[in-house]
């Protein structure tokens, strides 16, 4: 607590002495906390100089006049010195922290880590865009499917040898007849029947989605992979429409000067059935030891055909009136061709070094 002033000592000299002592003390202060203590001691409500000024009233008139003027001048001086000292301490603090946390505005910025679309998603979208541009609509369907749609509606009854074309993962659930009616769909073709059951021609849809097969994996086979199915049904659709549409697709995805080749193939739900190949864009049929086409000059990219009349009849369409074409392709295999990826297992092994390249 500051001492009370002894008013018998309030002389010009004592005021000057008080100011000198206060100034000297102020000079040695270099933190804000001590500065506040100093302010309270001299200039606070009960501070030493404030006490002197308050006590002046007890002096006689002449003494009061002289001491009063000196006292007020002392107060102004100390307040000014306090302000200067405060500024000095603040500047020093700022300079110190600027030195410690120096901000180098010339450093290059740090990019935030952003995610990206999986390469399969990218290629599926690219494939869909090519068909959307030709008037197709995207439809999706269930991955857990009934035997009814995966096989029977596609002209593959129970016991049909063609079931062996699709090694199936069955759901562990028996019906009353002791059969397993549910499975993980082995292809996107079951959506053909589902779509046709839900609408009347004209039909023009593509169905991207995941499929599952009970298969050993190797460089070109995964046990889960994507397919993109296509279906067009209307009055008067011919094999020429199938060829034209798929030729246009090949050009949109692999370049204007692509050639396509159709060869007979068998799928129970199309008649005639074909596989479609594109000419090898790596060696143009002239390579020796070509990784892509194995020197055949052709790369197979999908199965296709004219929708079987039994499939049309099965969903209640009149096969005498309507015809259509369907196709099914594997996007991972397309991405492998397009980007030179030599092992399909890379897509789903979650190696960021692979995924970051797309
Ligand atoms: C089918 O699945 C037929 N549903 C395609 C079809 C649709 C034919 C409509 C006619 C009309 P396939 O089993 O060949 O056909 O498979 C089609 C494509 O799926 C293949 O060309 C391949 O790209 C891809 N595929 C098949 N099995 C695998 C697998 N294990 N791993 C990766 N991709 C596969």
mmCIF file of C-alpha atoms and ligand atoms in Angstrom:
data_model
loop_
_atom_site.group_PDB
_atom_site.id
_atom_site.type_symbol
_atom_site.label_atom_id
_atom_site.label_comp_id
_atom_site.label_asym_id
_atom_site.label_seq_id
_atom_site.Cartn_x
_atom_site.Cartn_y
_atom_site.Cartn_z
ATOM 1 C CA UNK A 1 0.000 0.000 0.000
ATOM 2 C CA UNK A 2 1.518 3.433 -0.923
ATOM 3 C CA UNK A 3 2.460 5.626 2.006
ATOM 4 C CA UNK A 4 0.273 8.674 2.856
ATOM 5 C CA UNK A 5 2.040 11.906 2.017
ATOM 6 C CA UNK A 6 3.476 13.940 4.825
ATOM 7 C CA UNK A 7 1.983 17.321 4.020
ATOM 8 C CA UNK A 8 4.558 19.215 6.038
ATOM 9 C CA UNK A 9 6.991 18.041 3.344
ATOM 10 C CA UNK A 10 4.971 19.156 0.341
ATOM 11 C CA UNK A 11 7.440 21.563 -1.130
ATOM 12 C CA UNK A 12 8.552 22.126 -4.718
ATOM 13 C CA UNK A 13 11.643 20.062 -3.849
ATOM 14 C CA UNK A 14 9.697 17.173 -2.370
ATOM 15 C CA UNK A 15 7.393 17.030 -5.420
ATOM 16 C CA UNK A 16 10.428 17.115 -7.674
ATOM 17 C CA UNK A 17 12.021 14.331 -5.587
ATOM 18 C CA UNK A 18 8.861 12.224 -5.871
ATOM 19 C CA UNK A 19 8.800 12.681 -9.649
ATOM 20 C CA UNK A 20 12.495 11.845 -10.012
ATOM 21 C CA UNK A 21 12.136 8.698 -7.906
ATOM 22 C CA UNK A 22 9.028 7.630 -9.858
ATOM 23 C CA UNK A 23 10.721 8.280 -13.233
ATOM 24 C CA UNK A 24 13.828 6.317 -12.257
ATOM 25 C CA UNK A 25 11.687 3.404 -11.093
ATOM 26 C CA UNK A 26 9.680 3.533 -14.314
ATOM 27 C CA UNK A 27 12.839 3.347 -16.407
ATOM 28 C CA UNK A 28 13.720 -0.043 -14.935
ATOM 29 C CA UNK A 29 10.280 -1.596 -15.541
ATOM 30 C CA UNK A 30 9.974 -3.894 -18.551
ATOM 31 C CA UNK A 31 6.750 -5.833 -18.063
ATOM 32 C CA UNK A 32 3.118 -4.747 -18.062
ATOM 33 C CA UNK A 33 2.332 -6.213 -14.663
ATOM 34 C CA UNK A 34 5.021 -4.155 -12.874
ATOM 35 C CA UNK A 35 3.927 -1.158 -14.900
ATOM 36 C CA UNK A 36 0.405 -1.446 -13.514
ATOM 37 C CA UNK A 37 1.780 -1.719 -9.975
ATOM 38 C CA UNK A 38 3.805 1.448 -10.570
ATOM 39 C CA UNK A 39 0.737 3.273 -11.881
ATOM 40 C CA UNK A 40 -1.268 2.319 -8.810
ATOM 41 C CA UNK A 41 1.588 3.377 -6.526
ATOM 42 C CA UNK A 42 1.957 6.881 -7.993
ATOM 43 C CA UNK A 43 -1.102 7.773 -10.022
ATOM 44 C CA UNK A 44 -3.782 5.459 -8.601
ATOM 45 C CA UNK A 45 -6.756 6.788 -6.635
ATOM 46 C CA UNK A 46 -4.785 6.394 -3.427
ATOM 47 C CA UNK A 47 -1.354 6.774 -5.052
ATOM 48 C CA UNK A 48 1.469 8.938 -3.764
ATOM 49 C CA UNK A 49 1.153 11.814 -6.204
ATOM 50 C CA UNK A 50 -2.652 11.716 -6.056
ATOM 51 C CA UNK A 51 -2.358 11.985 -2.261
ATOM 52 C CA UNK A 52 -0.112 15.017 -2.588
ATOM 53 C CA UNK A 53 -2.570 16.744 -4.906
ATOM 54 C CA UNK A 54 -5.493 15.908 -2.657
ATOM 55 C CA UNK A 55 -3.627 17.266 0.414
ATOM 56 C CA UNK A 56 -2.932 20.629 -1.187
ATOM 57 C CA UNK A 57 -6.226 21.982 0.122
ATOM 58 C CA UNK A 58 -4.758 21.997 3.574
ATOM 59 C CA UNK A 59 -1.944 24.387 2.610
ATOM 60 C CA UNK A 60 -2.240 28.145 2.770
ATOM 61 C CA UNK A 61 -3.118 29.976 -0.390
ATOM 62 C CA UNK A 62 0.377 30.936 -1.563
ATOM 63 C CA UNK A 63 1.835 27.473 -0.866
ATOM 64 C CA UNK A 64 -1.172 25.870 -2.543
ATOM 65 C CA UNK A 65 -0.738 27.949 -5.683
ATOM 66 C CA UNK A 66 2.927 27.020 -6.159
ATOM 67 C CA UNK A 67 2.638 23.398 -5.039
ATOM 68 C CA UNK A 68 -0.607 22.941 -6.993
ATOM 69 C CA UNK A 69 0.959 24.046 -10.264
ATOM 70 C CA UNK A 70 3.971 21.849 -9.631
ATOM 71 C CA UNK A 71 1.806 18.903 -8.618
ATOM 72 C CA UNK A 72 -0.337 19.091 -11.781
ATOM 73 C CA UNK A 73 2.742 19.394 -13.940
ATOM 74 C CA UNK A 74 4.243 16.357 -12.150
ATOM 75 C CA UNK A 75 1.050 14.381 -12.790
ATOM 76 C CA UNK A 76 1.084 15.221 -16.531
ATOM 77 C CA UNK A 77 4.767 14.318 -16.733
ATOM 78 C CA UNK A 78 4.322 10.952 -15.025
ATOM 79 C CA UNK A 79 1.257 10.103 -17.126
ATOM 80 C CA UNK A 80 3.190 10.897 -20.266
ATOM 81 C CA UNK A 81 6.161 8.808 -19.163
ATOM 82 C CA UNK A 82 3.799 5.955 -18.292
ATOM 83 C CA UNK A 83 2.298 6.094 -21.763
ATOM 84 C CA UNK A 84 5.706 6.064 -23.423
ATOM 85 C CA UNK A 85 6.891 3.173 -21.275
ATOM 86 C CA UNK A 86 3.751 1.171 -22.025
ATOM 87 C CA UNK A 87 4.262 1.674 -25.752
ATOM 88 C CA UNK A 88 7.907 0.661 -25.463
ATOM 89 C CA UNK A 89 7.101 -2.535 -23.592
ATOM 90 C CA UNK A 90 4.339 -3.446 -26.083
ATOM 91 C CA UNK A 91 6.621 -2.794 -29.054
ATOM 92 C CA UNK A 92 9.312 -4.978 -27.516
ATOM 93 C CA UNK A 93 6.793 -7.762 -26.932
ATOM 94 C CA UNK A 94 5.572 -7.565 -30.509
ATOM 95 C CA UNK A 95 9.102 -7.578 -31.918
ATOM 96 C CA UNK A 96 9.927 -10.611 -29.784
ATOM 97 C CA UNK A 97 6.900 -12.635 -30.849
ATOM 98 C CA UNK A 98 7.387 -11.651 -34.503
ATOM 99 C CA UNK A 99 10.930 -13.001 -34.238
ATOM 100 C CA UNK A 100 9.712 -16.264 -32.735
ATOM 101 C CA UNK A 101 6.701 -16.959 -34.982
ATOM 102 C CA UNK A 102 8.058 -15.353 -38.077
ATOM 103 C CA UNK A 103 5.695 -15.607 -41.020
ATOM 104 C CA UNK A 104 7.464 -16.171 -44.310
ATOM 105 C CA UNK A 105 4.929 -14.975 -46.839
ATOM 106 C CA UNK A 106 7.150 -16.111 -49.708
ATOM 107 C CA UNK A 107 6.798 -19.818 -48.790
ATOM 108 C CA UNK A 108 4.630 -21.824 -51.230
ATOM 109 C CA UNK A 109 1.160 -22.615 -49.847
ATOM 110 C CA UNK A 110 0.263 -26.060 -48.505
ATOM 111 C CA UNK A 111 -2.449 -27.697 -50.581
ATOM 112 C CA UNK A 112 -5.251 -29.294 -48.554
ATOM 113 C CA UNK A 113 -5.526 -33.046 -49.067
ATOM 114 C CA UNK A 114 -8.510 -33.672 -51.311
ATOM 115 C CA UNK A 115 -10.120 -36.976 -52.188
ATOM 116 C CA UNK A 116 -10.835 -38.191 -55.675
ATOM 117 C CA UNK A 117 -13.168 -40.559 -57.462
ATOM 118 C CA UNK A 118 -12.148 -44.203 -57.599
ATOM 119 C CA UNK A 119 -10.920 -45.175 -61.099
ATOM 120 C CA UNK A 120 -13.866 -47.575 -61.466
ATOM 121 C CA UNK A 121 -16.320 -44.775 -60.647
ATOM 122 C CA UNK A 122 -14.583 -42.553 -63.185
ATOM 123 C CA UNK A 123 -14.754 -45.109 -65.999
ATOM 124 C CA UNK A 124 -18.351 -46.113 -65.147
ATOM 125 C CA UNK A 125 -19.349 -42.448 -65.405
ATOM 126 C CA UNK A 126 -17.471 -42.089 -68.688
ATOM 127 C CA UNK A 127 -19.221 -45.152 -70.119
ATOM 128 C CA UNK A 128 -22.622 -43.947 -68.892
ATOM 129 C CA UNK A 129 -22.012 -40.465 -70.355
ATOM 130 C CA UNK A 130 -21.300 -42.003 -73.767
ATOM 131 C CA UNK A 131 -24.685 -43.784 -73.732
ATOM 132 C CA UNK A 132 -26.592 -40.909 -72.113
ATOM 133 C CA UNK A 133 -25.419 -38.837 -75.078
ATOM 134 C CA UNK A 134 -27.185 -41.379 -77.330
ATOM 135 C CA UNK A 135 -30.493 -41.100 -75.460
ATOM 136 C CA UNK A 136 -30.132 -43.864 -72.839
ATOM 137 C CA UNK A 137 -31.302 -43.413 -69.235
ATOM 138 C CA UNK A 138 -29.421 -44.748 -66.190
ATOM 139 C CA UNK A 139 -31.241 -47.271 -63.958
ATOM 140 C CA UNK A 140 -29.919 -49.180 -60.942
ATOM 141 C CA UNK A 141 -30.984 -52.414 -59.277
ATOM 142 C CA UNK A 142 -30.358 -54.763 -56.335
ATOM 143 C CA UNK A 143 -27.098 -56.637 -55.803
ATOM 144 C CA UNK A 144 -28.860 -59.343 -53.773
ATOM 145 C CA UNK A 145 -31.092 -60.872 -56.420
ATOM 146 C CA UNK A 146 -33.599 -63.690 -56.909
ATOM 147 C CA UNK A 147 -32.671 -66.765 -58.937
ATOM 148 C CA UNK A 148 -35.865 -65.866 -60.809
ATOM 149 C CA UNK A 149 -34.362 -62.673 -62.304
ATOM 150 C CA UNK A 150 -30.699 -63.655 -62.428
ATOM 151 C CA UNK A 151 -31.445 -66.867 -64.364
ATOM 152 C CA UNK A 152 -35.036 -67.939 -65.010
ATOM 153 C CA UNK A 153 -36.341 -64.751 -66.612
ATOM 154 C CA UNK A 154 -33.221 -64.816 -68.783
ATOM 155 C CA UNK A 155 -34.156 -68.147 -70.338
ATOM 156 C CA UNK A 156 -31.849 -70.104 -68.024
ATOM 157 C CA UNK A 157 -34.136 -72.544 -66.149
ATOM 158 C CA UNK A 158 -32.974 -74.693 -63.238
ATOM 159 C CA UNK A 159 -30.627 -77.411 -64.375
ATOM 160 C CA UNK A 160 -29.731 -75.551 -67.585
ATOM 161 C CA UNK A 161 -26.030 -76.135 -68.347
ATOM 162 C CA UNK A 162 -25.575 -72.405 -69.099
ATOM 163 C CA UNK A 163 -25.818 -71.731 -65.355
ATOM 164 C CA UNK A 164 -22.235 -72.959 -65.189
ATOM 165 C CA UNK A 165 -21.194 -69.832 -67.121
ATOM 166 C CA UNK A 166 -21.808 -67.872 -63.925
ATOM 167 C CA UNK A 167 -20.188 -69.300 -60.793
ATOM 168 C CA UNK A 168 -22.713 -68.182 -58.251
ATOM 169 C CA UNK A 169 -22.497 -67.038 -54.616
ATOM 170 C CA UNK A 170 -25.779 -68.166 -53.042
ATOM 171 C CA UNK A 171 -27.437 -66.536 -50.041
ATOM 172 C CA UNK A 172 -27.762 -68.973 -47.154
ATOM 173 C CA UNK A 173 -31.569 -68.982 -47.082
ATOM 174 C CA UNK A 174 -33.817 -71.916 -48.149
ATOM 175 C CA UNK A 175 -37.410 -71.587 -49.290
ATOM 176 C CA UNK A 176 -40.195 -74.066 -48.428
ATOM 177 C CA UNK A 177 -39.153 -76.319 -51.295
ATOM 178 C CA UNK A 178 -35.660 -76.523 -49.799
ATOM 179 C CA UNK A 179 -34.147 -74.440 -52.608
ATOM 180 C CA UNK A 180 -31.849 -71.437 -52.346
ATOM 181 C CA UNK A 181 -33.787 -68.708 -54.191
ATOM 182 C CA UNK A 182 -31.455 -65.775 -53.461
ATOM 183 C CA UNK A 183 -27.967 -64.985 -54.682
ATOM 184 C CA UNK A 184 -25.486 -62.212 -55.253
ATOM 185 C CA UNK A 185 -26.179 -61.215 -58.840
ATOM 186 C CA UNK A 186 -23.586 -62.646 -61.205
ATOM 187 C CA UNK A 187 -24.272 -60.034 -63.876
ATOM 188 C CA UNK A 188 -26.426 -56.931 -64.412
ATOM 189 C CA UNK A 189 -28.654 -58.752 -66.936
ATOM 190 C CA UNK A 190 -31.395 -59.529 -64.333
ATOM 191 C CA UNK A 191 -32.239 -55.832 -64.592
ATOM 192 C CA UNK A 192 -33.379 -56.432 -68.188
ATOM 193 C CA UNK A 193 -36.456 -58.278 -66.942
ATOM 194 C CA UNK A 194 -37.001 -55.907 -64.004
ATOM 195 C CA UNK A 195 -36.951 -52.848 -66.283
ATOM 196 C CA UNK A 196 -39.238 -54.390 -68.924
ATOM 197 C CA UNK A 197 -41.703 -55.513 -66.255
ATOM 198 C CA UNK A 198 -41.903 -51.948 -64.983
ATOM 199 C CA UNK A 199 -42.444 -50.142 -68.298
ATOM 200 C CA UNK A 200 -43.698 -50.413 -71.854
ATOM 201 C CA UNK A 201 -41.538 -49.855 -74.981
ATOM 202 C CA UNK A 202 -39.726 -47.790 -76.080
ATOM 203 C CA UNK A 203 -37.042 -48.882 -73.588
ATOM 204 C CA UNK A 204 -33.555 -47.413 -73.710
ATOM 205 C CA UNK A 205 -31.645 -47.917 -70.453
ATOM 206 C CA UNK A 206 -28.167 -48.575 -69.150
ATOM 207 C CA UNK A 207 -27.604 -50.258 -65.802
ATOM 208 C CA UNK A 208 -24.247 -49.825 -64.060
ATOM 209 C CA UNK A 209 -23.679 -51.914 -60.935
ATOM 210 C CA UNK A 210 -21.691 -54.403 -58.959
ATOM 211 C CA UNK A 211 -21.640 -58.149 -59.640
ATOM 212 C CA UNK A 212 -20.211 -61.114 -57.747
ATOM 213 C CA UNK A 213 -18.882 -64.487 -58.858
ATOM 214 C CA UNK A 214 -17.468 -67.452 -57.008
ATOM 215 C CA UNK A 215 -14.216 -67.270 -58.925
ATOM 216 C CA UNK A 216 -10.508 -67.597 -58.238
ATOM 217 C CA UNK A 217 -8.937 -64.194 -58.820
ATOM 218 C CA UNK A 218 -6.178 -63.559 -61.323
ATOM 219 C CA UNK A 219 -4.913 -60.597 -63.369
ATOM 220 C CA UNK A 220 -8.197 -60.329 -65.312
ATOM 221 C CA UNK A 221 -10.712 -61.823 -62.855
ATOM 222 C CA UNK A 222 -12.035 -60.434 -59.577
ATOM 223 C CA UNK A 223 -14.721 -62.109 -57.450
ATOM 224 C CA UNK A 224 -16.530 -58.734 -57.332
ATOM 225 C CA UNK A 225 -16.486 -56.332 -60.258
ATOM 226 C CA UNK A 226 -18.721 -53.906 -62.120
ATOM 227 C CA UNK A 227 -20.759 -54.321 -65.249
ATOM 228 C CA UNK A 228 -22.671 -51.851 -67.371
ATOM 229 C CA UNK A 229 -25.734 -53.410 -68.981
ATOM 230 C CA UNK A 230 -27.575 -51.850 -71.885
ATOM 231 C CA UNK A 231 -31.080 -52.550 -73.186
ATOM 232 C CA UNK A 232 -33.059 -51.043 -76.052
ATOM 233 C CA UNK A 233 -36.494 -52.420 -77.040
ATOM 234 C CA UNK A 234 -38.945 -50.948 -79.501
ATOM 235 C CA UNK A 235 -40.962 -51.598 -82.608
ATOM 236 C CA UNK A 236 -38.520 -52.336 -85.441
ATOM 237 C CA UNK A 237 -35.126 -52.430 -83.693
ATOM 238 C CA UNK A 238 -32.640 -54.469 -85.721
ATOM 239 C CA UNK A 239 -29.152 -55.858 -85.441
ATOM 240 C CA UNK A 240 -27.993 -52.787 -87.425
ATOM 241 C CA UNK A 241 -29.104 -50.602 -84.463
ATOM 242 C CA UNK A 242 -27.040 -52.764 -82.110
ATOM 243 C CA UNK A 243 -23.969 -52.446 -84.344
ATOM 244 C CA UNK A 244 -24.406 -48.717 -84.878
ATOM 245 C CA UNK A 245 -24.882 -47.959 -81.179
ATOM 246 C CA UNK A 246 -21.929 -50.034 -80.010
ATOM 247 C CA UNK A 247 -19.695 -48.733 -82.807
ATOM 248 C CA UNK A 248 -20.510 -45.170 -81.755
ATOM 249 C CA UNK A 249 -19.758 -46.092 -78.118
ATOM 250 C CA UNK A 250 -16.347 -47.545 -79.064
ATOM 251 C CA UNK A 251 -15.467 -44.351 -80.934
ATOM 252 C CA UNK A 252 -16.558 -42.125 -78.047
ATOM 253 C CA UNK A 253 -14.483 -44.071 -75.533
ATOM 254 C CA UNK A 254 -11.446 -45.158 -77.510
ATOM 255 C CA UNK A 255 -11.136 -42.629 -80.340
ATOM 256 C CA UNK A 256 -12.669 -41.726 -83.703
ATOM 257 C CA UNK A 257 -10.682 -44.130 -85.875
ATOM 258 C CA UNK A 258 -11.674 -47.311 -83.980
ATOM 259 C CA UNK A 259 -12.754 -50.376 -85.920
ATOM 260 C CA UNK A 260 -15.116 -52.935 -84.381
ATOM 261 C CA UNK A 261 -15.576 -56.648 -84.938
ATOM 262 C CA UNK A 262 -18.576 -58.795 -84.052
ATOM 263 C CA UNK A 263 -18.286 -62.565 -83.698
ATOM 264 C CA UNK A 264 -20.911 -65.131 -82.789
ATOM 265 C CA UNK A 265 -21.133 -65.948 -79.097
ATOM 266 C CA UNK A 266 -23.654 -67.721 -76.924
ATOM 267 C CA UNK A 267 -25.778 -66.213 -74.145
ATOM 268 C CA UNK A 268 -29.164 -67.916 -73.484
ATOM 269 C CA UNK A 269 -31.000 -64.564 -73.299
ATOM 270 C CA UNK A 270 -30.021 -63.239 -76.753
ATOM 271 C CA UNK A 271 -30.422 -64.591 -80.253
ATOM 272 C CA UNK A 272 -28.206 -64.069 -82.147
ATOM 273 C CA UNK A 273 -25.505 -63.467 -79.534
ATOM 274 C CA UNK A 274 -22.162 -61.844 -80.248
ATOM 275 C CA UNK A 275 -18.996 -60.650 -78.647
ATOM 276 C CA UNK A 276 -17.678 -57.295 -79.703
ATOM 277 C CA UNK A 277 -14.010 -56.438 -80.107
ATOM 278 C CA UNK A 278 -12.225 -53.210 -81.021
ATOM 279 C CA UNK A 279 -9.042 -53.035 -83.065
ATOM 280 C CA UNK A 280 -5.928 -52.837 -80.901
ATOM 281 C CA UNK A 281 -5.084 -49.185 -80.364
ATOM 282 C CA UNK A 282 -1.684 -50.112 -78.927
ATOM 283 C CA UNK A 283 -0.166 -51.976 -81.889
ATOM 284 C CA UNK A 284 -2.847 -51.461 -84.597
ATOM 285 C CA UNK A 285 -2.539 -55.144 -85.375
ATOM 286 C CA UNK A 286 1.122 -54.826 -86.273
ATOM 287 C CA UNK A 287 2.735 -55.502 -82.922
ATOM 288 C CA UNK A 288 5.014 -58.311 -81.950
ATOM 289 C CA UNK A 289 4.431 -59.423 -78.375
ATOM 290 C CA UNK A 290 1.581 -56.888 -77.876
ATOM 291 C CA UNK A 291 0.467 -56.970 -74.235
ATOM 292 C CA UNK A 292 -3.061 -55.832 -75.051
ATOM 293 C CA UNK A 293 -4.172 -57.948 -77.997
ATOM 294 C CA UNK A 294 -1.576 -60.715 -77.791
ATOM 295 C CA UNK A 295 -0.861 -60.012 -81.466
ATOM 296 C CA UNK A 296 -4.398 -60.824 -82.602
ATOM 297 C CA UNK A 297 -5.060 -57.163 -83.452
ATOM 298 C CA UNK A 298 -8.427 -57.304 -81.617
ATOM 299 C CA UNK A 299 -9.483 -56.673 -78.006
ATOM 300 C CA UNK A 300 -12.788 -58.143 -76.782
ATOM 301 C CA UNK A 301 -14.793 -55.650 -74.751
ATOM 302 C CA UNK A 302 -18.335 -56.954 -74.330
ATOM 303 C CA UNK A 303 -21.071 -59.521 -74.904
ATOM 304 C CA UNK A 304 -24.232 -58.485 -76.750
ATOM 305 C CA UNK A 305 -27.116 -59.674 -78.904
ATOM 306 C CA UNK A 306 -30.768 -59.336 -79.891
ATOM 307 C CA UNK A 307 -33.081 -59.887 -76.910
ATOM 308 C CA UNK A 308 -34.387 -63.472 -77.050
ATOM 309 C CA UNK A 309 -38.121 -63.709 -77.923
ATOM 310 C CA UNK A 310 -38.633 -65.888 -74.821
ATOM 311 C CA UNK A 311 -37.286 -63.088 -72.608
ATOM 312 C CA UNK A 312 -39.645 -60.573 -74.264
ATOM 313 C CA UNK A 313 -42.595 -62.931 -73.866
ATOM 314 C CA UNK A 314 -41.614 -63.620 -70.233
ATOM 315 C CA UNK A 315 -42.170 -59.964 -69.279
ATOM 316 C CA UNK A 316 -45.427 -59.736 -71.266
ATOM 317 C CA UNK A 317 -44.061 -57.993 -74.399
ATOM 318 C CA UNK A 318 -45.334 -59.275 -77.762
ATOM 319 C CA UNK A 319 -42.216 -60.695 -79.497
ATOM 320 C CA UNK A 320 -44.027 -60.429 -82.848
ATOM 321 C CA UNK A 321 -44.294 -56.679 -82.344
ATOM 322 C CA UNK A 322 -41.204 -55.717 -80.405
ATOM 323 C CA UNK A 323 -37.521 -56.430 -80.864
ATOM 324 C CA UNK A 324 -34.497 -55.183 -78.982
ATOM 325 C CA UNK A 325 -30.814 -55.481 -78.301
ATOM 326 C CA UNK A 326 -28.846 -55.900 -75.071
ATOM 327 C CA UNK A 327 -25.207 -55.763 -74.143
ATOM 328 C CA UNK A 328 -23.044 -56.146 -71.040
ATOM 329 C CA UNK A 329 -19.507 -54.906 -70.514
ATOM 330 C CA UNK A 330 -16.934 -54.859 -67.719
ATOM 331 C CA UNK A 331 -15.742 -51.330 -66.860
ATOM 332 C CA UNK A 332 -12.600 -52.475 -65.010
ATOM 333 C CA UNK A 333 -11.486 -54.334 -68.126
ATOM 334 C CA UNK A 334 -12.198 -51.204 -70.196
ATOM 335 C CA UNK A 335 -10.166 -49.070 -67.748
ATOM 336 C CA UNK A 336 -7.354 -51.624 -67.916
ATOM 337 C CA UNK A 337 -7.247 -51.268 -71.681
ATOM 338 C CA UNK A 338 -7.548 -47.509 -71.644
ATOM 339 C CA UNK A 339 -4.915 -46.826 -68.980
ATOM 340 C CA UNK A 340 -2.592 -49.801 -69.483
ATOM 341 C CA UNK A 341 -3.344 -51.436 -66.099
ATOM 342 C CA UNK A 342 -2.059 -54.986 -66.084
ATOM 343 C CA UNK A 343 -3.819 -56.464 -63.035
ATOM 344 C CA UNK A 344 -7.517 -56.067 -62.158
ATOM 345 C CA UNK A 345 -6.793 -56.804 -58.471
ATOM 346 C CA UNK A 346 -5.150 -53.366 -58.171
ATOM 347 C CA UNK A 347 -8.603 -51.731 -58.308
ATOM 348 C CA UNK A 348 -9.768 -53.103 -54.967
ATOM 349 C CA UNK A 349 -6.569 -53.668 -52.984
ATOM 350 C CA UNK A 350 -6.664 -50.089 -51.650
ATOM 351 C CA UNK A 351 -3.088 -49.214 -52.526
ATOM 352 C CA UNK A 352 -3.051 -45.410 -52.554
ATOM 353 C CA UNK A 353 0.003 -45.361 -54.839
ATOM 354 C CA UNK A 354 -2.223 -46.921 -57.511
ATOM 355 C CA UNK A 355 -5.401 -44.985 -56.749
ATOM 356 C CA UNK A 356 -3.666 -41.573 -56.689
ATOM 357 C CA UNK A 357 -2.692 -41.968 -60.342
ATOM 358 C CA UNK A 358 -6.270 -41.382 -61.479
HETATM 359 C C1 LIG B 1 -22.353 -61.559 -69.072
HETATM 360 O O1 LIG B 1 -22.247 -61.436 -67.855
HETATM 361 C C2 LIG B 1 -23.582 -61.200 -69.816
HETATM 362 N N1 LIG B 1 -24.610 -60.864 -68.886
HETATM 363 C C3 LIG B 1 -23.305 -60.076 -70.786
HETATM 364 C C4 LIG B 1 -24.424 -59.866 -71.795
HETATM 365 C C5 LIG B 1 -25.393 -58.941 -71.515
HETATM 366 C C6 LIG B 1 -24.472 -60.583 -72.963
HETATM 367 C C7 LIG B 1 -26.428 -58.730 -72.419
HETATM 368 C C8 LIG B 1 -25.502 -60.383 -73.895
HETATM 369 C C9 LIG B 1 -26.464 -59.440 -73.607
HETATM 370 P P1 LIG B 1 -19.871 -62.241 -69.327
HETATM 371 O O2 LIG B 1 -19.851 -63.311 -68.318
HETATM 372 O O3 LIG B 1 -19.013 -62.440 -70.532
HETATM 373 O O4 LIG B 1 -21.306 -61.875 -69.831
HETATM 374 O O5 LIG B 1 -19.392 -60.876 -68.635
HETATM 375 C C10 LIG B 1 -19.452 -59.634 -69.291
HETATM 376 C C11 LIG B 1 -18.231 -58.801 -68.962
HETATM 377 O O6 LIG B 1 -18.092 -58.713 -67.547
HETATM 378 C C12 LIG B 1 -16.923 -59.419 -69.428
HETATM 379 O O7 LIG B 1 -16.669 -59.088 -70.754
HETATM 380 C C13 LIG B 1 -15.947 -58.814 -68.494
HETATM 381 O O8 LIG B 1 -15.575 -57.529 -68.953
HETATM 382 C C14 LIG B 1 -16.736 -58.654 -67.221
HETATM 383 N N2 LIG B 1 -16.386 -59.757 -66.300
HETATM 384 C C15 LIG B 1 -16.911 -60.996 -66.258
HETATM 385 N N3 LIG B 1 -16.361 -61.709 -65.264
HETATM 386 C C16 LIG B 1 -15.469 -60.921 -64.650
HETATM 387 C C17 LIG B 1 -14.561 -61.059 -63.540
HETATM 388 N N4 LIG B 1 -14.486 -62.200 -62.837
HETATM 389 N N5 LIG B 1 -13.786 -60.020 -63.195
HETATM 390 C C18 LIG B 1 -13.881 -58.875 -63.888
HETATM 391 N N6 LIG B 1 -14.704 -58.650 -64.912
HETATM 392 C C19 LIG B 1 -15.483 -59.664 -65.309
#
